[in-house]
Coordinates of C-alpha atoms in Angstrom, one line a residue:
M1 CA 76.1 129.5 46.7
I2 CA 79.6 130.7 47.3
G3 CA 80.0 134.3 46.3
K4 CA 76.4 135.3 46.8
P5 CA 75.3 137.5 49.7
V6 CA 73.0 135.8 52.2
E7 CA 70.0 137.7 51.1
Q8 CA 70.5 136.5 47.5
Q9 CA 70.6 132.9 48.4
D10 CA 67.2 131.8 47.5
K11 CA 68.1 128.2 47.7
P12 CA 71.0 126.4 49.4
A13 CA 73.3 124.2 47.3
A14 CA 71.6 121.1 48.5
S15 CA 68.2 122.1 47.0
L16 CA 69.8 123.1 43.7
Q17 CA 70.9 119.5 43.2
A18 CA 67.6 118.1 44.2
G19 CA 65.0 117.1 41.7
P20 CA 61.2 116.8 42.3
V21 CA 61.6 113.3 43.8
A22 CA 64.0 114.4 46.4
R23 CA 62.0 117.5 47.2
F24 CA 58.8 115.5 47.7
L25 CA 60.5 112.9 49.9
G26 CA 62.2 115.7 51.9
L27 CA 58.8 117.2 52.6
L28 CA 57.5 113.8 53.7
L29 CA 60.5 113.4 56.0
V30 CA 59.7 116.6 57.9
V31 CA 56.0 115.9 58.0
L32 CA 56.8 112.5 59.5
S33 CA 59.0 114.0 62.2
L34 CA 56.5 116.7 63.2
A35 CA 53.6 114.2 63.1
W36 CA 55.4 111.8 65.3
L37 CA 56.4 114.5 67.8
T38 CA 52.8 115.9 68.0
E39 CA 51.5 112.3 68.3
L40 CA 49.0 112.7 65.4
H41 CA 48.7 108.9 65.2
R42 CA 46.8 108.9 68.5
F43 CA 44.0 110.9 66.9
A44 CA 43.6 108.0 64.5
D45 CA 43.7 105.4 67.4
L46 CA 47.0 104.0 66.1
V47 CA 49.4 102.5 68.5
L48 CA 52.9 102.6 67.1
F49 CA 56.3 101.3 68.2
T50 CA 59.0 103.9 68.2
E51 CA 60.9 101.8 65.7
Q52 CA 58.2 102.1 63.1
P53 CA 58.6 105.8 62.3
L54 CA 62.4 105.4 62.6
A55 CA 62.4 102.7 60.0
L56 CA 60.3 104.9 57.7
A57 CA 62.6 107.9 58.3
A58 CA 65.6 105.8 57.4
G59 CA 63.9 104.7 54.2
L60 CA 63.0 108.2 53.2
S61 CA 66.6 109.4 53.9
L62 CA 68.1 106.6 51.8
A63 CA 65.8 107.4 48.9
I64 CA 66.5 111.2 49.1
A65 CA 70.3 110.6 49.2
A66 CA 70.1 108.1 46.3
S67 CA 68.0 110.4 44.2
M68 CA 70.6 113.2 44.4
L69 CA 73.6 111.2 43.3
F70 CA 75.1 111.7 39.9
V71 CA 74.1 114.2 37.1
P72 CA 70.4 115.0 36.9
G73 CA 68.7 113.0 34.1
S74 CA 71.7 110.6 33.6
P75 CA 71.2 106.8 33.6
K76 CA 73.2 106.5 36.7
R77 CA 70.9 108.9 38.6
I78 CA 67.9 107.0 37.4
A79 CA 69.4 103.7 38.5
A80 CA 70.4 105.2 41.9
T81 CA 66.8 106.6 42.4
V82 CA 65.3 103.2 41.6
A83 CA 67.7 101.6 44.2
G84 CA 66.7 104.3 46.7
F85 CA 63.0 103.5 46.3
V86 CA 63.7 99.8 46.7
L87 CA 65.4 100.5 50.0
L88 CA 62.4 102.8 50.9
A89 CA 60.0 100.0 50.1
L90 CA 61.9 97.5 52.2
L91 CA 62.1 99.8 55.2
G92 CA 58.5 100.8 54.7
Y93 CA 57.7 97.1 55.0
V94 CA 59.7 96.9 58.2
A95 CA 57.8 99.9 59.5
A96 CA 54.4 98.4 58.7
E97 CA 55.1 94.9 60.0
Y98 CA 57.6 95.7 62.7
Q99 CA 55.7 93.9 65.5
Q100 CA 55.4 90.7 63.5
L101 CA 59.0 90.9 62.3
S102 CA 60.3 91.3 65.8
I103 CA 58.7 88.0 66.7
T104 CA 59.8 86.3 63.5
A105 CA 63.4 87.5 64.0
S106 CA 64.1 84.8 66.6
M107 CA 63.7 82.1 63.9
R108 CA 66.0 83.8 61.5
P109 CA 64.2 83.0 58.2
G110 CA 66.4 83.3 55.1
W111 CA 64.2 85.9 53.5
L112 CA 64.5 88.2 56.6
V113 CA 68.3 87.7 56.6
A114 CA 68.4 88.7 52.9
L115 CA 66.2 91.7 53.5
S116 CA 68.4 92.8 56.4
V117 CA 71.6 92.4 54.4
V118 CA 70.2 94.4 51.5
V119 CA 69.2 97.3 53.8
L120 CA 72.5 97.3 55.7
V121 CA 74.6 97.3 52.5
G122 CA 72.4 100.1 51.1
I123 CA 73.0 102.2 54.3
L124 CA 76.7 101.6 54.2
A125 CA 77.1 102.3 50.5
L126 CA 75.1 105.5 50.6
T127 CA 76.7 106.7 53.8
G128 CA 80.2 106.2 52.2
R129 CA 79.1 107.9 49.0
V130 CA 77.2 110.9 50.5
V131 CA 78.9 111.5 53.8
G132 CA 82.4 110.1 53.4
L133 CA 84.4 106.9 53.8
V134 CA 85.5 107.3 57.4
I135 CA 82.4 106.3 59.3
M136 CA 81.6 103.6 56.7
L137 CA 85.0 102.0 57.1
V138 CA 84.7 102.2 60.8
V139 CA 81.4 100.4 60.8
C140 CA 82.7 97.8 58.3
A141 CA 85.7 97.2 60.5
F142 CA 83.4 96.6 63.5
I143 CA 81.2 94.2 61.4
G144 CA 84.4 92.3 60.4
A145 CA 85.5 92.1 64.1
A146 CA 82.1 90.8 65.0
L147 CA 82.2 88.1 62.3
I148 CA 85.7 86.9 63.3
G149 CA 85.1 87.3 67.0
P150 CA 86.5 84.0 68.2
W151 CA 89.9 84.7 66.5
I152 CA 90.3 88.1 68.3
G153 CA 88.9 87.2 71.7
L154 CA 85.3 88.3 71.1
P155 CA 82.0 86.4 71.5
T156 CA 80.9 84.3 68.6
V157 CA 78.1 86.0 66.6
A158 CA 76.4 84.1 63.7
P159 CA 76.2 86.2 60.5
D160 CA 72.4 85.7 60.1
R161 CA 71.8 86.8 63.7
L162 CA 74.1 89.8 63.3
A163 CA 72.3 91.0 60.2
I164 CA 68.8 90.7 61.7
Y165 CA 70.0 92.2 65.0
L166 CA 71.5 95.3 63.4
L167 CA 68.3 95.9 61.4
L168 CA 65.5 95.2 63.9
D169 CA 67.0 95.4 67.4
P170 CA 66.4 98.7 69.3
N171 CA 70.1 98.7 70.1
G172 CA 71.0 98.7 66.4
L173 CA 69.8 100.8 63.4
L174 CA 66.5 101.7 65.0
G175 CA 68.0 102.9 68.3
L176 CA 68.9 106.0 70.1
P177 CA 70.9 107.9 67.4
M178 CA 68.0 107.5 64.9
R179 CA 65.5 108.5 67.5
V180 CA 67.5 111.7 68.3
A181 CA 67.8 112.5 64.6
L182 CA 64.1 112.2 63.9
E183 CA 62.9 113.8 67.1
I184 CA 65.5 116.5 67.7
V185 CA 67.8 117.1 64.8
V186 CA 65.1 117.4 62.1
P187 CA 63.0 119.9 64.2
F188 CA 66.1 122.1 65.0
V189 CA 67.2 122.0 61.3
F190 CA 63.7 123.1 60.4
F191 CA 63.9 125.9 63.0
G192 CA 67.1 127.1 61.5
E193 CA 65.8 127.0 58.0
L194 CA 62.7 128.9 58.9
L195 CA 64.9 131.5 60.6
R196 CA 67.0 131.8 57.5
R197 CA 64.1 132.2 55.1
T198 CA 62.4 134.8 57.2
G199 CA 65.6 137.0 57.5
G200 CA 66.7 135.7 60.9
G201 CA 70.2 134.9 59.7
E202 CA 70.6 138.3 58.1
Y203 CA 69.3 139.9 61.2
M204 CA 71.9 138.1 63.4
T205 CA 74.7 139.2 61.1
S206 CA 73.4 142.8 61.0
L207 CA 72.9 142.8 64.8
S208 CA 76.5 141.7 65.3
L209 CA 77.7 144.3 62.8
A210 CA 75.7 147.0 64.7
G211 CA 77.2 145.9 68.0
F212 CA 80.8 145.6 67.0
G213 CA 81.2 147.6 63.8
R214 CA 82.2 150.8 65.5
Y215 CA 85.0 149.2 67.4
R216 CA 88.6 148.4 66.3
G217 CA 88.5 145.3 64.0
G218 CA 84.7 145.6 64.1
S219 CA 84.1 143.6 60.9
A220 CA 85.9 140.6 62.3
K221 CA 84.2 140.8 65.6
A222 CA 80.9 141.1 63.9
A223 CA 81.7 137.9 61.9
V224 CA 82.4 136.1 65.2
G225 CA 79.2 137.2 66.7
A226 CA 77.1 136.3 63.7
S227 CA 78.7 132.9 63.3
A228 CA 78.3 132.1 67.0
L229 CA 74.6 133.0 67.0
F230 CA 73.7 131.2 63.9
G231 CA 76.2 128.3 64.4
T232 CA 74.6 127.2 67.6
I233 CA 71.4 126.2 65.8
S234 CA 72.6 125.3 62.4
G235 CA 74.0 121.9 63.4
N236 CA 76.6 121.9 60.7
T237 CA 79.9 123.8 60.8
V238 CA 80.6 123.9 57.1
S239 CA 77.0 125.0 56.3
N240 CA 77.5 127.8 58.7
V241 CA 80.8 128.9 57.2
V242 CA 79.1 129.1 53.8
S243 CA 75.9 130.8 55.0
T244 CA 77.6 133.6 57.0
G245 CA 81.0 133.6 55.4
V246 CA 79.9 134.8 52.0
V247 CA 79.1 138.1 53.8
T248 CA 81.5 138.3 56.6
I249 CA 84.7 137.2 54.8
P250 CA 84.6 139.8 52.0
M251 CA 83.7 142.4 54.7
M252 CA 86.7 141.5 56.7
R253 CA 89.0 141.6 53.7
R254 CA 87.7 145.0 52.6
T255 CA 88.6 146.4 56.1
G256 CA 92.2 145.3 55.9
M257 CA 92.2 141.7 57.2
K258 CA 94.6 139.3 55.5
P259 CA 92.7 136.6 53.5
E260 CA 94.0 133.7 55.6
N261 CA 93.0 135.5 58.8
A262 CA 89.6 136.4 57.5
G263 CA 89.0 132.7 56.6
A264 CA 90.4 131.5 59.9
I265 CA 88.1 133.8 61.9
E266 CA 85.0 132.6 60.1
A267 CA 86.1 128.9 60.4
T268 CA 86.8 129.1 64.1
A269 CA 83.7 131.1 64.9
S270 CA 81.5 128.7 63.1
T271 CA 83.1 125.7 64.8
G272 CA 82.6 127.3 68.2
G273 CA 78.9 127.6 67.4
Q274 CA 78.6 123.8 67.8
L275 CA 80.1 124.2 71.3
M276 CA 78.0 127.2 72.5
P277 CA 74.7 126.7 74.4
P278 CA 71.8 126.7 74.1
V279 CA 71.6 124.3 71.1
M280 CA 75.2 123.2 70.5
G281 CA 74.5 121.7 67.1
S282 CA 72.0 119.2 68.7
A283 CA 74.9 117.2 70.1
A284 CA 74.1 118.3 73.6
F285 CA 70.6 116.8 73.4
I286 CA 72.1 113.4 72.5
M287 CA 74.6 113.8 75.4
A288 CA 71.7 114.4 77.8
D289 CA 69.9 111.3 76.5
M290 CA 73.1 109.2 76.8
L291 CA 74.0 110.4 80.3
R292 CA 70.3 110.5 81.5
V293 CA 70.7 114.0 82.9
P294 CA 68.6 117.1 82.3
Y295 CA 69.6 119.1 79.3
A296 CA 70.0 122.3 81.4
E297 CA 72.8 120.5 83.3
I298 CA 74.7 120.0 80.0
M299 CA 74.0 123.6 78.9
V300 CA 75.3 125.1 82.2
A301 CA 78.5 122.9 82.2
A302 CA 79.3 123.8 78.6
L303 CA 78.9 127.6 79.1
V304 CA 82.3 128.7 80.6
P305 CA 84.5 126.6 78.2
A306 CA 82.5 128.0 75.2
L307 CA 82.9 131.6 76.5
L308 CA 86.7 131.0 77.0
Y309 CA 86.9 129.8 73.4
Y310 CA 85.2 133.0 72.1
A311 CA 87.1 135.2 74.5
A312 CA 90.4 133.9 73.1
I313 CA 89.2 134.6 69.5
F314 CA 88.0 138.1 70.4
V315 CA 91.2 139.1 72.2
Q316 CA 93.3 137.8 69.3
I317 CA 91.2 139.7 66.7
D318 CA 91.4 142.9 68.8
R319 CA 95.2 142.5 69.1
I320 CA 95.6 141.8 65.3
A321 CA 93.5 144.9 64.6
A322 CA 95.6 147.0 67.0
R323 CA 98.9 145.7 65.6
S324 CA 97.8 146.2 61.9
G325 CA 96.0 149.4 62.4
I326 CA 92.6 148.0 61.3
H327 CA 90.1 150.6 62.5
E328 CA 86.4 150.5 63.0
L329 CA 83.9 150.8 60.1
P330 CA 82.6 154.3 59.2
D331 CA 79.4 155.2 60.9
S332 CA 77.6 155.4 57.5
E333 CA 78.2 151.7 56.9
V334 CA 77.2 150.4 60.3
P335 CA 73.5 149.8 61.0
R336 CA 72.0 151.8 63.9
F337 CA 71.6 149.3 66.7
R338 CA 68.4 150.6 68.2
T339 CA 66.6 150.8 64.8
L340 CA 67.9 147.4 63.7
F341 CA 67.0 145.8 67.1
V342 CA 63.5 147.0 66.9
A343 CA 63.0 145.9 63.3
G344 CA 63.9 142.3 64.1
A345 CA 63.1 142.0 67.7
H346 CA 60.4 139.4 66.9
F347 CA 63.3 137.0 66.1
L348 CA 64.3 137.0 69.7
V349 CA 60.9 135.7 70.9
P350 CA 61.4 132.1 69.7
F351 CA 64.8 132.0 71.5
A352 CA 63.2 133.3 74.6
A353 CA 60.6 130.6 74.3
L354 CA 63.5 128.1 73.9
F355 CA 65.2 129.3 77.0
V356 CA 62.0 129.3 79.1
A357 CA 61.2 125.8 77.9
F358 CA 64.7 124.5 78.8
I359 CA 65.4 126.3 82.0
A360 CA 62.0 127.2 83.6
F361 CA 60.0 124.2 82.6
Q362 CA 62.9 121.7 81.9
T363 CA 61.0 120.3 79.0
R364 CA 62.4 117.7 76.7
P365 CA 64.5 119.1 73.7
Q366 CA 61.9 118.0 71.2
V367 CA 59.1 119.8 73.0
A368 CA 61.2 122.9 73.3
A369 CA 62.0 122.7 69.5
L370 CA 58.3 122.5 68.7
M371 CA 57.5 125.5 71.0
A372 CA 60.3 127.5 69.3
I373 CA 59.0 126.5 65.8
G374 CA 55.4 127.4 66.7
V375 CA 56.4 130.8 68.1
L376 CA 58.7 131.6 65.1
V377 CA 56.0 130.7 62.6
L378 CA 53.5 132.9 64.5
V379 CA 55.7 136.0 64.9
T380 CA 57.2 135.8 61.3
A381 CA 53.7 135.4 59.8
L382 CA 52.5 138.5 61.7
R383 CA 55.6 140.7 61.2
A384 CA 57.9 141.1 58.2
Y385 CA 61.7 141.8 58.3
H386 CA 62.9 143.8 55.3
G387 CA 59.9 142.5 53.3
Q388 CA 60.5 138.9 54.3
R389 CA 57.4 137.4 55.9
L390 CA 56.5 133.7 56.4
N391 CA 53.8 132.5 54.1
P392 CA 52.5 129.0 53.2
R393 CA 54.8 128.7 50.2
A394 CA 57.9 129.7 52.3
L395 CA 56.8 127.3 55.0
I396 CA 56.6 124.4 52.5
E397 CA 59.9 125.4 50.9
A398 CA 61.6 125.5 54.3
A399 CA 60.2 122.0 55.1
I400 CA 61.5 120.6 51.8
E401 CA 65.0 122.1 52.3
T402 CA 65.0 120.8 55.9
G403 CA 64.3 117.2 54.7
I404 CA 67.0 117.4 52.0
Q405 CA 69.5 118.7 54.6
A406 CA 68.5 116.2 57.2
A407 CA 68.8 113.1 55.0
P408 CA 72.6 112.9 55.2
L409 CA 72.5 113.5 58.9
I410 CA 70.0 110.7 59.4
L411 CA 72.2 108.4 57.3
I412 CA 75.1 109.2 59.6
T413 CA 73.1 108.6 62.8
A414 CA 71.9 105.3 61.2
A415 CA 75.5 104.3 60.7
A416 CA 76.2 105.4 64.3
G417 CA 73.3 103.2 65.5
L418 CA 74.9 100.2 63.7
L419 CA 78.2 101.0 65.5
M420 CA 76.5 101.2 68.9
G421 CA 74.7 97.9 68.1
L422 CA 77.9 96.2 67.2
I423 CA 79.7 97.4 70.3
S424 CA 76.7 96.3 72.5
L425 CA 76.5 92.9 70.8
T426 CA 80.3 92.0 70.9
G427 CA 81.5 93.9 73.9
L428 CA 84.1 95.5 71.7
G429 CA 83.7 98.9 73.4
F430 CA 84.9 97.5 76.7
S431 CA 87.8 95.9 74.8
L432 CA 88.8 99.2 73.2
A433 CA 88.5 101.0 76.5
A434 CA 90.8 98.4 78.1
D435 CA 93.3 98.7 75.2
A436 CA 93.4 102.5 75.5
L437 CA 94.0 102.2 79.2
A438 CA 96.7 99.6 78.6
L439 CA 98.3 101.9 76.0
S440 CA 98.4 104.8 78.4
G441 CA 100.2 102.7 81.0
G442 CA 97.8 103.8 83.7
S443 CA 98.6 107.5 83.2
G444 CA 95.5 109.6 83.2
A445 CA 97.2 112.5 81.4
L446 CA 98.5 110.2 78.6
L447 CA 95.1 108.6 78.2
L448 CA 93.6 112.0 77.7
V449 CA 96.2 112.9 75.0
I450 CA 95.6 109.6 73.2
T451 CA 91.9 110.1 73.3
A452 CA 92.2 113.7 72.0
L453 CA 94.3 112.6 69.1
I454 CA 92.0 109.7 68.2
A455 CA 89.0 112.1 68.5
I456 CA 90.5 114.6 66.1
V457 CA 91.3 111.9 63.5
F458 CA 87.9 110.2 63.9
G459 CA 86.0 113.5 63.7
M460 CA 87.5 114.5 60.3
G461 CA 84.8 115.3 57.8
M462 CA 81.8 114.6 59.9
P463 CA 79.1 116.9 61.3
T464 CA 78.6 117.5 65.0
V465 CA 76.0 114.9 65.8
A466 CA 77.9 112.1 64.0
V467 CA 81.2 113.0 65.6
Y468 CA 79.7 113.0 69.0
I469 CA 77.8 109.7 68.7
M470 CA 80.7 107.8 67.3
L471 CA 83.2 109.2 69.8
A472 CA 80.9 108.7 72.8
T473 CA 80.4 105.1 71.8
V474 CA 84.0 104.3 71.1
L475 CA 86.1 106.6 73.4
A476 CA 84.1 107.8 76.3
P477 CA 84.0 104.4 78.1
A478 CA 87.8 104.4 78.3
L479 CA 87.8 107.8 80.1
V480 CA 84.9 106.7 82.4
N481 CA 86.7 103.5 83.2
A482 CA 89.8 105.5 84.1
G483 CA 87.7 107.3 86.8
I484 CA 86.8 110.5 85.0
A485 CA 83.2 111.7 85.6
E486 CA 80.8 111.1 82.7
L487 CA 79.9 114.6 81.8
P488 CA 83.5 116.0 81.6
A489 CA 84.5 112.9 79.7
H490 CA 81.7 113.4 77.1
L491 CA 82.4 117.2 76.8
F492 CA 86.1 116.3 76.3
I493 CA 85.5 114.1 73.3
L494 CA 83.0 116.6 71.8
Y495 CA 85.6 119.4 71.9
F496 CA 88.3 117.4 70.2
G497 CA 85.9 115.9 67.7
M498 CA 84.9 119.4 66.6
L499 CA 88.5 120.6 66.5
S500 CA 88.9 118.3 63.5
M501 CA 87.0 121.0 61.6
V502 CA 89.9 123.4 61.9
T503 CA 92.9 121.0 62.4
P504 CA 94.9 120.1 59.3
P505 CA 95.1 118.1 57.1
V506 CA 91.3 117.7 56.6
A507 CA 90.0 120.9 58.4
L508 CA 86.7 121.1 56.4
A509 CA 85.7 124.4 57.9
S510 CA 89.1 126.0 57.3
I511 CA 89.2 124.7 53.7
T512 CA 85.7 126.1 53.0
A513 CA 86.5 129.5 54.5
A514 CA 89.8 129.6 52.5
K515 CA 87.9 129.1 49.2
I516 CA 85.6 132.0 50.0
A517 CA 88.5 134.2 51.1
N518 CA 90.7 133.1 48.1
A519 CA 93.4 132.2 50.6
D520 CA 95.9 129.4 50.9
M521 CA 94.3 126.4 52.6
W522 CA 97.3 125.6 54.8
R523 CA 97.8 129.2 56.0
T524 CA 94.1 129.5 56.8
S525 CA 94.1 126.2 58.7
W526 CA 97.1 127.0 60.8
A527 CA 95.8 130.5 61.4
A528 CA 92.5 128.8 62.6
V529 CA 94.5 126.5 64.9
K530 CA 96.2 129.6 66.5
L531 CA 92.8 131.3 67.0
A532 CA 91.3 128.2 68.5
W533 CA 94.3 127.4 70.7
V534 CA 92.2 127.5 73.9
A535 CA 90.0 124.7 72.8
Y536 CA 93.1 122.4 72.7
I537 CA 93.8 123.2 76.4
V538 CA 90.6 123.9 78.2
P539 CA 89.2 120.3 77.9
F540 CA 92.2 119.1 79.9
L541 CA 91.6 121.8 82.5
F542 CA 88.0 121.0 83.1
I543 CA 88.7 117.3 83.4
Y544 CA 90.9 118.2 86.5
S545 CA 88.8 121.2 87.6
P546 CA 85.0 120.7 87.7
A547 CA 84.8 124.4 88.8
L548 CA 85.2 125.3 85.1
L549 CA 82.0 123.4 84.4
L550 CA 80.4 125.5 87.2
R551 CA 80.5 122.6 89.6
G552 CA 81.7 123.2 93.2
N553 CA 81.3 126.0 95.8
W554 CA 80.9 129.5 94.5
L555 CA 84.3 130.7 95.6
E556 CA 86.1 127.9 93.7
V557 CA 84.0 128.6 90.6
V558 CA 84.6 132.4 90.7
L559 CA 88.3 132.0 91.1
A560 CA 88.6 129.3 88.5
V561 CA 86.6 131.3 85.9
F562 CA 88.4 134.6 86.7
T563 CA 92.0 133.2 86.5
A564 CA 91.0 131.2 83.3
F565 CA 89.9 134.4 81.5
V566 CA 92.9 136.3 82.6
G567 CA 95.2 133.5 81.6
T568 CA 93.4 133.2 78.2
T569 CA 94.0 136.9 77.5
A570 CA 97.7 136.6 78.4
V571 CA 98.3 133.6 76.2
S572 CA 96.4 135.4 73.3
F573 CA 98.8 138.3 73.7
A574 CA 101.7 135.9 73.4
I575 CA 100.3 134.3 70.2
I576 CA 99.7 137.6 68.4
G577 CA 102.7 139.4 69.8
F578 CA 100.9 142.5 70.9
S579 CA 99.5 143.5 74.3
T580 CA 99.0 147.2 74.9
R581 CA 102.0 147.5 72.5
P582 CA 104.2 145.3 70.4
V583 CA 106.0 142.7 72.4
G584 CA 109.3 141.0 71.6
P585 CA 110.2 137.3 71.7
I586 CA 111.1 137.2 75.4
Q587 CA 108.0 139.0 76.4
R588 CA 105.9 136.7 74.3
I589 CA 107.4 133.6 76.0
L590 CA 106.8 135.2 79.4
F591 CA 103.2 136.1 78.6
A592 CA 102.6 132.5 77.5
V593 CA 104.2 131.1 80.7
F594 CA 102.4 133.4 83.1
G595 CA 99.1 132.9 81.2
I596 CA 99.4 129.1 81.5
M597 CA 100.2 129.4 85.2
L598 CA 96.9 131.3 85.6
L599 CA 95.0 128.8 83.4
I600 CA 95.9 126.1 86.0
P601 CA 92.7 126.1 88.1
P602 CA 93.3 127.3 91.6
G603 CA 92.8 124.7 94.3
T604 CA 93.0 124.5 98.0
D605 CA 96.6 123.4 98.1
I606 CA 99.3 126.0 98.5
V607 CA 101.2 125.0 95.3
T608 CA 98.4 126.0 92.9
I609 CA 97.8 129.2 94.9
I610 CA 101.4 130.2 94.6
V611 CA 101.5 129.3 90.9
N612 CA 98.4 131.5 90.2
L613 CA 99.8 134.4 92.2
I614 CA 103.1 134.3 90.4
G615 CA 101.3 134.2 87.1
G616 CA 99.1 137.1 87.9
A617 CA 102.0 139.2 89.2
G618 CA 104.1 138.4 86.2
I619 CA 101.3 139.5 83.8
L620 CA 100.9 142.8 85.7
V621 CA 104.7 143.5 85.4
L622 CA 104.7 142.7 81.7
L623 CA 101.7 145.0 81.1
F624 CA 103.0 148.0 83.0
A625 CA 106.8 147.7 82.7
P626 CA 108.2 150.7 80.7
Q627 CA 109.1 149.9 77.1
A628 CA 109.6 151.9 73.9
Q629 CA 106.3 151.9 72.0
R630 CA 106.0 151.6 68.2
K631 CA 103.1 153.2 66.5
P632 CA 101.2 150.6 64.4
A633 CA 100.8 151.3 60.8
S634 CA 97.4 152.7 59.9
R635 CA 95.3 150.8 57.5
A636 CA 92.2 152.7 56.4
S637 CA 89.0 150.8 56.0
A638 CA 87.8 150.6 52.4
P639 CA 84.1 151.5 51.8
L640 CA 81.8 148.5 51.7
N641 CA 79.2 147.8 49.1
K642 CA 75.7 147.6 50.2
E643 CA 75.7 143.8 49.5
E644 CA 78.5 143.4 52.0
I645 CA 76.6 145.0 54.8
A646 CA 74.3 142.5 56.4

C-alpha cells in the first residue's frame, strides 16, 4: 500500500493478506453488528441477552485473526485457521447457551472451566500475536496477581472461579469494552471505509489542498487538514498515516519540505485526529459510557485542547515555510475550491446528519452512526464523485474490509474487558491508585507527571480505543481519588496515551511516516515531538483550569482560550526560531518564557493576572522591537505530478 496514491489503493493491506475465509467471516461480523443495532432479532420474536452477540463477535474476530496468520497456503496457516474455528465454535456455543451457562457457572463444572481456559488462552495468544505483547503481558500480570492474591494482600480467588468469571460475567470478556466495539467501533469503521471507497478520503485531501495550497507552506497545511478530517473517523492513527501520507508526504517533499519534517507533520496531524471531535477515534464514545455523561459534553470539552494542538502545528508549519522560503503551490496545481466543493458536497451531508444526531437530538453514538451510514449510502448511490459511486459490490467489499479491520480492535477490547474484570474482581485498581498516590507523596503535580509517563509507556503500539480503555481502567482511579474531576482526568490519560504514537522509542505513527518519507526514524520522531509540544502541556493546564474545557462563566472561558492561543503561538515561534523574522537564542528563550506565562490560565487572583499581563506585554515587545532582518532563502516549489494532487 505504501507508495501508491490513495485513488490507486483498491484494497488496503489487511485485505491483501486475507483469504476467502477471513473475507467471509469479516462480512458476517459487520452483518452481526448492524443486525444487532437495528434489532432484527425482534422481528423473529427472539429475546437475546447482550452477551450473546458479544460472544459471537469475539468468536468471529478470533477466527478472522487466526486465519490471517502466517503465509497463505502454508501448514501453519491451515493449523491456525482450524484453531480459530475451534474458538469460534466454543464461543458460538456460549452465545447459543448463554442463559443456561450463566446458571450452571455457579457450580463450576470441570468441562466449563476447561472451555473457559481454552477460550481465554486463545484470546491472549492471538492478541499477543496480532496486536502486540504489551496488552497481553499486562493482562497476564493481572491474572497472576489474582491467582497469588493472598501473598500480595489481595482477596483470594479460586482459579476455576476466575476462569469462568472472566468468560461469562458481564464485567469480564463480555462487558463494556466488547459492547462498545460491536455497537460503536464497527459501525464507525464501516462509515470510514464507505467514505474511502466512494472517494470521500480523496475529497477531504483535495478540499484541504484547495483551501491551503495557495498559502505559504500550503502543501503541509493541506496535509494537516486532510489528516485531521479523516483521522477523526478512522479510529487508527497508523492507518490514517498510511492512507493520507502516501499522497501528502511526497507532495510536501516536492515543495521543499525536509523529509523528516514532512513525516513528522503527517504523524502529528494523524495523531491529532484521534483527539479532534466529533468522533475522536471512537474513544470519546467509550468515555461517555464510562462516565455516564452525554457524548455532547465530551465533544465540547475536547474541542479547545484539540484546536490548540492543531494551532501549534499550523503556526510551526507556517514559520518553517517562512524561514525556509517554501512558497505556495502554483495555481495550476491547486484545485478550484468552489468547483471541488460542489463536486463532493454530498459527502458533507452524512457529517451534518452526525452533528444533528449528536447535538440536536442527543442520540446514542450507535444510533448516530447508523444515521450517518444510511445517509452516506443514499447520497453516494445517487451521486458519483470522479466516477466513484456506491453500488452493491462496493458496499459488500466495504463491509468485508470493515470486518477484517475491526477484528484486531475487537481482540484488543476483549483483552481490555478481561483487564476490567480482573480489576473489579480483585480490587487491584484501588490498590494501584493507592500506590500511585503514595509514590507521588501527596503532590498532585507529581501524580500527574507519573500518570503521564505511565500512560505514554502503556500506550505504545496500541490503537486509540485500546489505549483509552486500559488507561481509564488502571490510571484514572488514581487521579479521581486525588480529587481531580472525572472528565478532565479521563481526557488527561487519553492525551498522553495517544502521544505514545509520536514519542520515541516506539512512536508507531512517526516510524510509519518516516518510512513513507524515506527519512530517519529518530529525526522524524523528535521533529514530531516538537510539533506536538502543546499536547504535552495542555492536559496539565486543563486539569487546573476547567475553563479550557469550556467550563465556567463566559468571561473566564474567553480569557483562558484567548491567552492559551496567544501563548501557543509565542512558544511555537520559540521552537522554530522565527516570528515575523529570524530570532536569536535570547529572543527564543524570551518567546518561550512569555508564551508559557500566557499559557497559565488567568484566574481571579492578582498573581495570575500579573503573570498574564507580563507575558502579553513581553510578546508585544519582542514582535515590534527593531531588529535587523534577514531575507529567507527562496526555495521554489517543484511541479507536482497529477498523482500527487489529491
